[in-house]
């Protein structure tokens, strides 16, 4: 089966070609810019595709992302309405993301930023000890990664809550909330707020002044969803007035983050360069191979998203 590589920002063949040749030998990779026979292409691997990317492929049946997020593919104007969009599910990515979040949760609980400042100024002063049970964490998003994060935090003794668009049962790790009323209720109990949501029209700008004002005063934001979830001016205002004591930001509306952006110099913001976690090359190759087999069998690919919901 022929799979076209489509990206305006990454060399997908350079990233994945060798692994695909080893683990998905039945898939022939073709470059979007090559003069391949477009009618033979039934599968695409994409990341931030050009606006006209899919116009040449009338028999395209599925587009695989190289990550868990698919919003950049869904936003492509030439994506046909009947083509499946497939996300990558990688347990290793969930583990890496959880480690990143646990780092910041414990850092807030134990006041590690204050210790770093004391070291800089050669100050020896012990801090107040806070137990994990006294620091409630709210998680926006209860998919596979959110469930792993909730389980790891609960194991460490943190009270964990999870919010999703629709109702989900409580788990042994977290209490579940859903819908607008549930969002307000969960955030009102949260000292730390972790954003793992997909980007949809409904979630764009969800991290805003209204949400921050409901949190416990002195709360902390961990933003690992999409940059467009955050209203940046509202975060700066919440930090400057003390409603939030800090924020860890891994994703941004503009990447790389511009050198002149005020986030760089803000003493209460920790910046990482969209590096909280990564999908393994092997997981992407496995997803592509399984998707190709489903197409050959006339079946819908596993992990194909609900395009009406956007995830």
PDB file of C-alpha atoms in Angstrom:
ATOM      1  CA  UNK A   1       0.000   0.000   0.000  1.00  0.00           C
ATOM      2  CA  UNK A   2       1.238   3.492  -0.831  1.00  0.00           C
ATOM      3  CA  UNK A   3       1.442   6.078   1.942  1.00  0.00           C
ATOM      4  CA  UNK A   4       2.184   9.706   1.167  1.00  0.00           C
ATOM      5  CA  UNK A   5       4.267  11.791   3.586  1.00  0.00           C
ATOM      6  CA  UNK A   6       2.757  15.230   4.069  1.00  0.00           C
ATOM      7  CA  UNK A   7       4.228  17.993   6.215  1.00  0.00           C
ATOM      8  CA  UNK A   8       5.257  21.591   5.727  1.00  0.00           C
ATOM      9  CA  UNK A   9       7.492  21.617   8.818  1.00  0.00           C
ATOM     10  CA  UNK A  10       9.117  18.187   9.262  1.00  0.00           C
ATOM     11  CA  UNK A  11      11.164  15.768   7.188  1.00  0.00           C
ATOM     12  CA  UNK A  12       8.925  12.774   7.835  1.00  0.00           C
ATOM     13  CA  UNK A  13      11.016  10.416   5.725  1.00  0.00           C
ATOM     14  CA  UNK A  14      14.124  11.386   7.659  1.00  0.00           C
ATOM     15  CA  UNK A  15      12.353  10.786  10.964  1.00  0.00           C
ATOM     16  CA  UNK A  16      10.499   7.589  10.185  1.00  0.00           C
ATOM     17  CA  UNK A  17      11.778   6.033   6.958  1.00  0.00           C
ATOM     18  CA  UNK A  18      14.271   3.556   8.447  1.00  0.00           C
ATOM     19  CA  UNK A  19      11.896   2.321  11.155  1.00  0.00           C
ATOM     20  CA  UNK A  20       9.023   1.939   8.699  1.00  0.00           C
ATOM     21  CA  UNK A  21      11.204  -0.121   6.340  1.00  0.00           C
ATOM     22  CA  UNK A  22      11.899  -2.480   9.246  1.00  0.00           C
ATOM     23  CA  UNK A  23       8.507  -2.727  10.976  1.00  0.00           C
ATOM     24  CA  UNK A  24       6.046  -1.872   8.168  1.00  0.00           C
ATOM     25  CA  UNK A  25       7.657  -3.300   5.018  1.00  0.00           C
ATOM     26  CA  UNK A  26       4.320  -3.696   3.217  1.00  0.00           C
ATOM     27  CA  UNK A  27       3.878   0.089   3.145  1.00  0.00           C
ATOM     28  CA  UNK A  28       5.574   2.052   0.361  1.00  0.00           C
ATOM     29  CA  UNK A  29       6.365   5.614   1.425  1.00  0.00           C
ATOM     30  CA  UNK A  30       6.085   8.307  -1.236  1.00  0.00           C
ATOM     31  CA  UNK A  31       6.867  11.997  -0.895  1.00  0.00           C
ATOM     32  CA  UNK A  32       4.147  14.567  -1.359  1.00  0.00           C
ATOM     33  CA  UNK A  33       6.339  16.565  -3.715  1.00  0.00           C
ATOM     34  CA  UNK A  34       7.252  13.561  -5.877  1.00  0.00           C
ATOM     35  CA  UNK A  35       5.458  12.787  -9.127  1.00  0.00           C
ATOM     36  CA  UNK A  36       3.847   9.677  -7.703  1.00  0.00           C
ATOM     37  CA  UNK A  37       0.655   8.278  -9.170  1.00  0.00           C
ATOM     38  CA  UNK A  38      -1.825  10.035  -6.895  1.00  0.00           C
ATOM     39  CA  UNK A  39      -4.616   7.544  -7.565  1.00  0.00           C
ATOM     40  CA  UNK A  40      -2.570   4.772  -5.906  1.00  0.00           C
ATOM     41  CA  UNK A  41      -2.319   6.574  -2.562  1.00  0.00           C
ATOM     42  CA  UNK A  42      -4.779   5.307   0.060  1.00  0.00           C
ATOM     43  CA  UNK A  43      -2.955   6.328   3.218  1.00  0.00           C
ATOM     44  CA  UNK A  44      -1.153   9.452   4.446  1.00  0.00           C
ATOM     45  CA  UNK A  45       1.171  10.249   7.319  1.00  0.00           C
ATOM     46  CA  UNK A  46       0.864  13.925   8.158  1.00  0.00           C
ATOM     47  CA  UNK A  47       1.940  16.698  10.489  1.00  0.00           C
ATOM     48  CA  UNK A  48       0.900  20.294   9.824  1.00  0.00           C
ATOM     49  CA  UNK A  49       0.018  19.554   6.192  1.00  0.00           C
ATOM     50  CA  UNK A  50      -0.130  22.382   3.616  1.00  0.00           C
ATOM     51  CA  UNK A  51      -3.629  23.695   2.912  1.00  0.00           C
ATOM     52  CA  UNK A  52      -3.837  21.900  -0.449  1.00  0.00           C
ATOM     53  CA  UNK A  53      -2.128  18.716   0.751  1.00  0.00           C
ATOM     54  CA  UNK A  54      -4.903  16.231   0.073  1.00  0.00           C
ATOM     55  CA  UNK A  55      -6.272  17.550  -3.209  1.00  0.00           C
ATOM     56  CA  UNK A  56      -4.122  15.159  -5.320  1.00  0.00           C
ATOM     57  CA  UNK A  57      -5.285  11.926  -3.650  1.00  0.00           C
ATOM     58  CA  UNK A  58      -8.839  11.006  -4.694  1.00  0.00           C
ATOM     59  CA  UNK A  59      -8.642   7.495  -3.191  1.00  0.00           C
ATOM     60  CA  UNK A  60      -7.274   8.511   0.192  1.00  0.00           C
ATOM     61  CA  UNK A  61      -8.946   6.570   3.019  1.00  0.00           C
ATOM     62  CA  UNK A  62      -7.031   7.510   6.186  1.00  0.00           C
ATOM     63  CA  UNK A  63      -4.590  10.106   7.478  1.00  0.00           C
ATOM     64  CA  UNK A  64      -2.373   9.163  10.416  1.00  0.00           C
ATOM     65  CA  UNK A  65      -0.948  11.773  12.745  1.00  0.00           C
ATOM     66  CA  UNK A  66       2.543  11.347  14.153  1.00  0.00           C
ATOM     67  CA  UNK A  67       1.244  12.242  17.633  1.00  0.00           C
ATOM     68  CA  UNK A  68      -1.777  11.962  19.900  1.00  0.00           C
ATOM     69  CA  UNK A  69      -2.993  15.371  18.708  1.00  0.00           C
ATOM     70  CA  UNK A  70      -4.816  15.671  15.388  1.00  0.00           C
ATOM     71  CA  UNK A  71      -6.003  19.290  15.413  1.00  0.00           C
ATOM     72  CA  UNK A  72      -3.386  20.373  12.858  1.00  0.00           C
ATOM     73  CA  UNK A  73      -4.721  17.760  10.415  1.00  0.00           C
ATOM     74  CA  UNK A  74      -8.366  18.544  11.125  1.00  0.00           C
ATOM     75  CA  UNK A  75      -7.676  22.203  10.316  1.00  0.00           C
ATOM     76  CA  UNK A  76      -6.415  21.391   6.802  1.00  0.00           C
ATOM     77  CA  UNK A  77      -8.945  22.810   4.277  1.00  0.00           C
ATOM     78  CA  UNK A  78      -8.340  20.038   1.725  1.00  0.00           C
ATOM     79  CA  UNK A  79      -9.038  17.151   4.136  1.00  0.00           C
ATOM     80  CA  UNK A  80     -12.008  15.241   2.638  1.00  0.00           C
ATOM     81  CA  UNK A  81     -14.958  14.816   5.013  1.00  0.00           C
ATOM     82  CA  UNK A  82     -15.097  11.029   4.621  1.00  0.00           C
ATOM     83  CA  UNK A  83     -11.422  10.287   5.324  1.00  0.00           C
ATOM     84  CA  UNK A  84     -10.550   8.751   8.706  1.00  0.00           C
ATOM     85  CA  UNK A  85      -8.079  10.677  10.875  1.00  0.00           C
ATOM     86  CA  UNK A  86      -6.028   8.406  13.125  1.00  0.00           C
ATOM     87  CA  UNK A  87      -4.105   9.373  16.246  1.00  0.00           C
ATOM     88  CA  UNK A  88      -1.174   7.533  17.794  1.00  0.00           C
ATOM     89  CA  UNK A  89      -1.656   5.779  21.128  1.00  0.00           C
ATOM     90  CA  UNK A  90       1.663   5.171  22.860  1.00  0.00           C
ATOM     91  CA  UNK A  91       1.856   3.958  26.498  1.00  0.00           C
ATOM     92  CA  UNK A  92       5.430   5.191  26.608  1.00  0.00           C
ATOM     93  CA  UNK A  93       4.270   8.706  25.805  1.00  0.00           C
ATOM     94  CA  UNK A  94       1.748   8.565  28.646  1.00  0.00           C
ATOM     95  CA  UNK A  95       4.508   7.541  31.041  1.00  0.00           C
ATOM     96  CA  UNK A  96       6.764  10.404  29.929  1.00  0.00           C
ATOM     97  CA  UNK A  97       3.936  12.943  30.167  1.00  0.00           C
ATOM     98  CA  UNK A  98       3.015  11.722  33.626  1.00  0.00           C
ATOM     99  CA  UNK A  99       6.595  12.129  34.803  1.00  0.00           C
ATOM    100  CA  UNK A 100       6.657  15.721  33.564  1.00  0.00           C
ATOM    101  CA  UNK A 101       3.403  16.534  35.360  1.00  0.00           C
ATOM    102  CA  UNK A 102       4.413  14.787  38.593  1.00  0.00           C
ATOM    103  CA  UNK A 103       7.634  16.842  38.569  1.00  0.00           C
ATOM    104  CA  UNK A 104       5.669  20.095  38.584  1.00  0.00           C
ATOM    105  CA  UNK A 105       2.980  18.918  41.003  1.00  0.00           C
ATOM    106  CA  UNK A 106       5.559  17.912  43.603  1.00  0.00           C
ATOM    107  CA  UNK A 107       7.572  21.049  42.872  1.00  0.00           C
ATOM    108  CA  UNK A 108       4.537  23.160  43.787  1.00  0.00           C
ATOM    109  CA  UNK A 109       3.620  21.030  46.810  1.00  0.00           C
ATOM    110  CA  UNK A 110       7.130  21.199  48.283  1.00  0.00           C
ATOM    111  CA  UNK A 111       7.953  24.775  47.249  1.00  0.00           C
ATOM    112  CA  UNK A 112      11.026  23.873  45.210  1.00  0.00           C
ATOM    113  CA  UNK A 113      11.038  27.256  43.429  1.00  0.00           C
ATOM    114  CA  UNK A 114      11.605  28.977  46.786  1.00  0.00           C
ATOM    115  CA  UNK A 115      14.529  26.652  47.530  1.00  0.00           C
ATOM    116  CA  UNK A 116      16.110  27.467  44.171  1.00  0.00           C
ATOM    117  CA  UNK A 117      15.816  31.170  44.939  1.00  0.00           C
ATOM    118  CA  UNK A 118      17.310  30.630  48.405  1.00  0.00           C
ATOM    119  CA  UNK A 119      20.253  28.759  46.941  1.00  0.00           C
ATOM    120  CA  UNK A 120      20.918  31.610  44.548  1.00  0.00           C
ATOM    121  CA  UNK A 121      20.950  34.065  47.470  1.00  0.00           C
ATOM    122  CA  UNK A 122      22.780  31.675  49.877  1.00  0.00           C
ATOM    123  CA  UNK A 123      19.884  31.597  52.333  1.00  0.00           C
ATOM    124  CA  UNK A 124      19.414  28.615  54.669  1.00  0.00           C
ATOM    125  CA  UNK A 125      15.724  28.513  55.599  1.00  0.00           C
ATOM    126  CA  UNK A 126      13.477  25.507  55.967  1.00  0.00           C
ATOM    127  CA  UNK A 127      10.040  25.626  54.386  1.00  0.00           C
ATOM    128  CA  UNK A 128       6.580  24.598  55.524  1.00  0.00           C
ATOM    129  CA  UNK A 129       5.966  20.891  54.962  1.00  0.00           C
ATOM    130  CA  UNK A 130       2.720  20.135  53.102  1.00  0.00           C
ATOM    131  CA  UNK A 131       1.312  16.660  52.716  1.00  0.00           C
ATOM    132  CA  UNK A 132       0.183  15.469  49.306  1.00  0.00           C
ATOM    133  CA  UNK A 133      -3.280  14.778  50.709  1.00  0.00           C
ATOM    134  CA  UNK A 134      -3.719  18.520  51.263  1.00  0.00           C
ATOM    135  CA  UNK A 135      -2.986  19.505  47.641  1.00  0.00           C
ATOM    136  CA  UNK A 136      -5.913  18.629  45.320  1.00  0.00           C
ATOM    137  CA  UNK A 137      -5.192  18.274  41.611  1.00  0.00           C
ATOM    138  CA  UNK A 138      -7.745  18.769  38.835  1.00  0.00           C
ATOM    139  CA  UNK A 139      -7.054  17.222  35.421  1.00  0.00           C
ATOM    140  CA  UNK A 140      -8.724  18.560  32.283  1.00  0.00           C
ATOM    141  CA  UNK A 141      -9.047  15.538  30.011  1.00  0.00           C
ATOM    142  CA  UNK A 142      -9.591  11.922  30.979  1.00  0.00           C
ATOM    143  CA  UNK A 143      -8.285   9.990  27.970  1.00  0.00           C
ATOM    144  CA  UNK A 144      -5.458   7.481  28.122  1.00  0.00           C
ATOM    145  CA  UNK A 145      -2.810  10.001  29.151  1.00  0.00           C
ATOM    146  CA  UNK A 146      -5.101  11.658  31.681  1.00  0.00           C
ATOM    147  CA  UNK A 147      -5.888   8.297  33.252  1.00  0.00           C
ATOM    148  CA  UNK A 148      -2.185   7.482  33.583  1.00  0.00           C
ATOM    149  CA  UNK A 149      -1.479  10.867  35.184  1.00  0.00           C
ATOM    150  CA  UNK A 150      -4.385  10.437  37.601  1.00  0.00           C
ATOM    151  CA  UNK A 151      -3.208   6.968  38.625  1.00  0.00           C
ATOM    152  CA  UNK A 152       0.373   8.120  39.237  1.00  0.00           C
ATOM    153  CA  UNK A 153      -0.661  11.163  41.274  1.00  0.00           C
ATOM    154  CA  UNK A 154      -3.143   9.144  43.327  1.00  0.00           C
ATOM    155  CA  UNK A 155      -0.407   6.606  44.081  1.00  0.00           C
ATOM    156  CA  UNK A 156       1.624   9.476  45.543  1.00  0.00           C
ATOM    157  CA  UNK A 157      -1.265  10.496  47.793  1.00  0.00           C
ATOM    158  CA  UNK A 158      -2.698  13.500  45.947  1.00  0.00           C
ATOM    159  CA  UNK A 159      -6.492  13.901  45.808  1.00  0.00           C
ATOM    160  CA  UNK A 160      -7.200  13.746  42.065  1.00  0.00           C
ATOM    161  CA  UNK A 161     -10.202  14.913  40.048  1.00  0.00           C
ATOM    162  CA  UNK A 162     -10.759  14.535  36.303  1.00  0.00           C
ATOM    163  CA  UNK A 163     -13.011  16.482  33.951  1.00  0.00           C
ATOM    164  CA  UNK A 164     -14.328  15.426  30.556  1.00  0.00           C
ATOM    165  CA  UNK A 165     -16.945  16.734  28.147  1.00  0.00           C
ATOM    166  CA  UNK A 166     -19.281  13.800  28.786  1.00  0.00           C
ATOM    167  CA  UNK A 167     -19.880  11.723  31.896  1.00  0.00           C
ATOM    168  CA  UNK A 168     -17.386   9.019  32.864  1.00  0.00           C
ATOM    169  CA  UNK A 169     -17.483   6.822  35.961  1.00  0.00           C
ATOM    170  CA  UNK A 170     -15.259   7.504  38.936  1.00  0.00           C
ATOM    171  CA  UNK A 171     -12.107   5.411  39.017  1.00  0.00           C
ATOM    172  CA  UNK A 172      -9.967   4.229  41.880  1.00  0.00           C
ATOM    173  CA  UNK A 173      -7.606   7.101  41.081  1.00  0.00           C
ATOM    174  CA  UNK A 174      -9.897  10.092  40.584  1.00  0.00           C
ATOM    175  CA  UNK A 175     -13.330  11.604  41.026  1.00  0.00           C
ATOM    176  CA  UNK A 176     -15.003  12.404  37.724  1.00  0.00           C
ATOM    177  CA  UNK A 177     -16.713  15.617  36.650  1.00  0.00           C
ATOM    178  CA  UNK A 178     -18.270  16.536  33.317  1.00  0.00           C
ATOM    179  CA  UNK A 179     -20.026  19.329  31.480  1.00  0.00           C
ATOM    180  CA  UNK A 180     -19.974  23.061  32.282  1.00  0.00           C
ATOM    181  CA  UNK A 181     -21.288  22.640  35.823  1.00  0.00           C
ATOM    182  CA  UNK A 182     -18.789  19.884  36.520  1.00  0.00           C
ATOM    183  CA  UNK A 183     -15.940  22.027  35.215  1.00  0.00           C
ATOM    184  CA  UNK A 184     -16.809  24.865  37.575  1.00  0.00           C
ATOM    185  CA  UNK A 185     -17.166  22.460  40.497  1.00  0.00           C
ATOM    186  CA  UNK A 186     -13.864  20.666  39.891  1.00  0.00           C
ATOM    187  CA  UNK A 187     -11.842  23.807  39.301  1.00  0.00           C
ATOM    188  CA  UNK A 188     -13.294  25.294  42.483  1.00  0.00           C
ATOM    189  CA  UNK A 189     -11.716  22.456  44.466  1.00  0.00           C
ATOM    190  CA  UNK A 190      -8.402  22.463  42.607  1.00  0.00           C
ATOM    191  CA  UNK A 191      -5.110  23.920  43.767  1.00  0.00           C
ATOM    192  CA  UNK A 192      -3.275  22.562  40.743  1.00  0.00           C
ATOM    193  CA  UNK A 193      -4.858  22.421  37.308  1.00  0.00           C
ATOM    194  CA  UNK A 194      -3.407  20.153  34.599  1.00  0.00           C
ATOM    195  CA  UNK A 195      -4.547  20.709  31.010  1.00  0.00           C
ATOM    196  CA  UNK A 196      -4.488  17.642  28.749  1.00  0.00           C
ATOM    197  CA  UNK A 197      -7.450  18.506  26.552  1.00  0.00           C
ATOM    198  CA  UNK A 198      -7.571  18.153  22.773  1.00  0.00           C
ATOM    199  CA  UNK A 199      -7.992  21.374  20.845  1.00  0.00           C
ATOM    200  CA  UNK A 200     -11.556  21.835  19.598  1.00  0.00           C
ATOM    201  CA  UNK A 201     -13.728  24.920  19.046  1.00  0.00           C
ATOM    202  CA  UNK A 202     -15.205  24.303  22.498  1.00  0.00           C
ATOM    203  CA  UNK A 203     -11.842  24.085  24.303  1.00  0.00           C
ATOM    204  CA  UNK A 204     -10.049  26.943  22.547  1.00  0.00           C
ATOM    205  CA  UNK A 205      -9.364  29.650  25.149  1.00  0.00           C
ATOM    206  CA  UNK A 206     -10.641  27.493  28.029  1.00  0.00           C
ATOM    207  CA  UNK A 207      -7.704  28.497  30.249  1.00  0.00           C
ATOM    208  CA  UNK A 208      -8.905  32.000  30.970  1.00  0.00           C
ATOM    209  CA  UNK A 209      -9.592  34.478  33.750  1.00  0.00           C
ATOM    210  CA  UNK A 210     -12.944  32.894  34.562  1.00  0.00           C
ATOM    211  CA  UNK A 211     -11.292  29.533  35.158  1.00  0.00           C
ATOM    212  CA  UNK A 212      -8.319  30.889  37.095  1.00  0.00           C
ATOM    213  CA  UNK A 213     -10.558  32.940  39.392  1.00  0.00           C
ATOM    214  CA  UNK A 214     -12.388  29.767  40.491  1.00  0.00           C
ATOM    215  CA  UNK A 215      -9.226  27.970  41.600  1.00  0.00           C
ATOM    216  CA  UNK A 216      -7.845  28.043  45.121  1.00  0.00           C
ATOM    217  CA  UNK A 217      -5.896  31.255  45.598  1.00  0.00           C
ATOM    218  CA  UNK A 218      -2.200  30.649  45.025  1.00  0.00           C
ATOM    219  CA  UNK A 219      -2.927  27.795  42.627  1.00  0.00           C
ATOM    220  CA  UNK A 220      -0.683  26.445  39.882  1.00  0.00           C
ATOM    221  CA  UNK A 221      -1.269  25.736  36.185  1.00  0.00           C
ATOM    222  CA  UNK A 222       0.405  22.912  34.239  1.00  0.00           C
ATOM    223  CA  UNK A 223      -0.281  23.491  30.533  1.00  0.00           C
ATOM    224  CA  UNK A 224       0.585  20.561  28.263  1.00  0.00           C
ATOM    225  CA  UNK A 225      -2.447  20.567  25.935  1.00  0.00           C
ATOM    226  CA  UNK A 226      -2.301  23.025  23.042  1.00  0.00           C
ATOM    227  CA  UNK A 227      -1.103  26.614  23.038  1.00  0.00           C
ATOM    228  CA  UNK A 228      -4.473  27.870  21.824  1.00  0.00           C
ATOM    229  CA  UNK A 229      -6.137  26.641  25.026  1.00  0.00           C
ATOM    230  CA  UNK A 230      -4.516  29.470  26.977  1.00  0.00           C
ATOM    231  CA  UNK A 231      -5.504  33.128  27.037  1.00  0.00           C
ATOM    232  CA  UNK A 232      -2.006  34.428  27.676  1.00  0.00           C
ATOM    233  CA  UNK A 233      -2.958  37.865  29.004  1.00  0.00           C
ATOM    234  CA  UNK A 234      -5.311  36.252  31.535  1.00  0.00           C
ATOM    235  CA  UNK A 235      -2.522  34.018  32.837  1.00  0.00           C
ATOM    236  CA  UNK A 236      -0.183  36.975  33.307  1.00  0.00           C
ATOM    237  CA  UNK A 237      -2.917  38.892  35.139  1.00  0.00           C
ATOM    238  CA  UNK A 238      -3.664  35.909  37.413  1.00  0.00           C
ATOM    239  CA  UNK A 239       0.021  35.570  38.291  1.00  0.00           C
ATOM    240  CA  UNK A 240       0.527  39.279  38.885  1.00  0.00           C
ATOM    241  CA  UNK A 241      -2.437  39.538  41.287  1.00  0.00           C
ATOM    242  CA  UNK A 242      -1.501  36.381  43.206  1.00  0.00           C
ATOM    243  CA  UNK A 243      -4.498  34.284  42.187  1.00  0.00           C
ATOM    244  CA  UNK A 244      -1.972  31.862  40.700  1.00  0.00           C
ATOM    245  CA  UNK A 245       1.447  31.342  42.244  1.00  0.00           C
ATOM    246  CA  UNK A 246       3.026  29.826  39.166  1.00  0.00           C
ATOM    247  CA  UNK A 247       2.660  28.026  35.856  1.00  0.00           C
ATOM    248  CA  UNK A 248       4.535  25.371  33.903  1.00  0.00           C
ATOM    249  CA  UNK A 249       4.058  25.864  30.156  1.00  0.00           C
ATOM    250  CA  UNK A 250       5.150  23.365  27.512  1.00  0.00           C
ATOM    251  CA  UNK A 251       2.951  24.445  24.583  1.00  0.00           C
ATOM    252  CA  UNK A 252       2.373  27.860  23.054  1.00  0.00           C
ATOM    253  CA  UNK A 253       0.187  29.524  20.448  1.00  0.00           C
ATOM    254  CA  UNK A 254       3.342  30.502  18.536  1.00  0.00           C
ATOM    255  CA  UNK A 255       6.235  28.050  18.495  1.00  0.00           C
ATOM    256  CA  UNK A 256       9.098  28.577  18.915  1.00  0.00           C
ATOM    257  CA  UNK A 257       8.110  31.096  21.577  1.00  0.00           C
ATOM    258  CA  UNK A 258       9.206  34.546  20.304  1.00  0.00           C
ATOM    259  CA  UNK A 259      12.303  35.969  21.992  1.00  0.00           C
ATOM    260  CA  UNK A 260      10.369  39.092  23.010  1.00  0.00           C
ATOM    261  CA  UNK A 261       7.518  37.208  24.681  1.00  0.00           C
ATOM    262  CA  UNK A 262       6.910  38.225  28.332  1.00  0.00           C
ATOM    263  CA  UNK A 263       6.728  34.579  29.449  1.00  0.00           C
ATOM    264  CA  UNK A 264      10.518  34.243  29.106  1.00  0.00           C
ATOM    265  CA  UNK A 265      11.300  36.715  31.880  1.00  0.00           C
ATOM    266  CA  UNK A 266       8.412  36.019  34.231  1.00  0.00           C
ATOM    267  CA  UNK A 267       9.801  34.662  37.531  1.00  0.00           C
ATOM    268  CA  UNK A 268       6.753  32.481  38.187  1.00  0.00           C
ATOM    269  CA  UNK A 269       6.660  30.734  34.811  1.00  0.00           C
ATOM    270  CA  UNK A 270       8.634  27.611  33.880  1.00  0.00           C
ATOM    271  CA  UNK A 271       9.047  27.166  30.126  1.00  0.00           C
ATOM    272  CA  UNK A 272       9.870  23.939  28.320  1.00  0.00           C
ATOM    273  CA  UNK A 273      10.055  23.760  24.486  1.00  0.00           C
ATOM    274  CA  UNK A 274       7.103  21.438  23.708  1.00  0.00           C
ATOM    275  CA  UNK A 275       9.143  18.616  25.182  1.00  0.00           C
ATOM    276  CA  UNK A 276       6.952  17.221  27.970  1.00  0.00           C
ATOM    277  CA  UNK A 277       6.658  13.922  26.103  1.00  0.00           C
ATOM    278  CA  UNK A 278       7.165  12.402  22.689  1.00  0.00           C
ATOM    279  CA  UNK A 279       5.681   9.545  20.709  1.00  0.00           C
ATOM    280  CA  UNK A 280       8.158   6.806  19.845  1.00  0.00           C
ATOM    281  CA  UNK A 281       9.007   6.165  16.208  1.00  0.00           C
ATOM    282  CA  UNK A 282       8.034   2.546  16.766  1.00  0.00           C
ATOM    283  CA  UNK A 283       4.552   3.529  17.952  1.00  0.00           C
ATOM    284  CA  UNK A 284       3.994   5.686  14.854  1.00  0.00           C
ATOM    285  CA  UNK A 285       5.141   2.834  12.585  1.00  0.00           C
ATOM    286  CA  UNK A 286       2.896   0.365  14.399  1.00  0.00           C
ATOM    287  CA  UNK A 287      -0.097   2.688  14.094  1.00  0.00           C
ATOM    288  CA  UNK A 288       0.513   3.127  10.372  1.00  0.00           C
ATOM    289  CA  UNK A 289       0.843  -0.638   9.848  1.00  0.00           C
ATOM    290  CA  UNK A 290      -2.373  -1.388  11.771  1.00  0.00           C
ATOM    291  CA  UNK A 291      -4.199   1.350   9.850  1.00  0.00           C
ATOM    292  CA  UNK A 292      -3.038  -0.103   6.520  1.00  0.00           C
ATOM    293  CA  UNK A 293      -4.226  -3.574   7.526  1.00  0.00           C
ATOM    294  CA  UNK A 294      -7.633  -2.191   8.485  1.00  0.00           C
ATOM    295  CA  UNK A 295      -7.954  -0.471   5.093  1.00  0.00           C
ATOM    296  CA  UNK A 296      -7.029  -3.698   3.295  1.00  0.00           C
ATOM    297  CA  UNK A 297      -9.680  -5.536   5.310  1.00  0.00           C
ATOM    298  CA  UNK A 298     -12.331  -2.913   4.608  1.00  0.00           C
ATOM    299  CA  UNK A 299     -12.524  -1.926   8.280  1.00  0.00           C
ATOM    300  CA  UNK A 300     -12.332   1.345  10.159  1.00  0.00           C
ATOM    301  CA  UNK A 301      -8.836   1.848  11.598  1.00  0.00           C
ATOM    302  CA  UNK A 302      -8.306   1.532  15.347  1.00  0.00           C
ATOM    303  CA  UNK A 303      -7.858   4.908  17.073  1.00  0.00           C
ATOM    304  CA  UNK A 304      -9.677   6.770  14.296  1.00  0.00           C
ATOM    305  CA  UNK A 305     -11.157   9.859  15.906  1.00  0.00           C
ATOM    306  CA  UNK A 306     -14.768  11.048  15.964  1.00  0.00           C
ATOM    307  CA  UNK A 307     -14.480  13.903  13.499  1.00  0.00           C
ATOM    308  CA  UNK A 308     -17.619  15.579  14.822  1.00  0.00           C
ATOM    309  CA  UNK A 309     -15.997  15.892  18.262  1.00  0.00           C
ATOM    310  CA  UNK A 310     -12.471  16.476  16.995  1.00  0.00           C
ATOM    311  CA  UNK A 311     -10.845  13.715  19.074  1.00  0.00           C
TER     312      UNK A 311
END
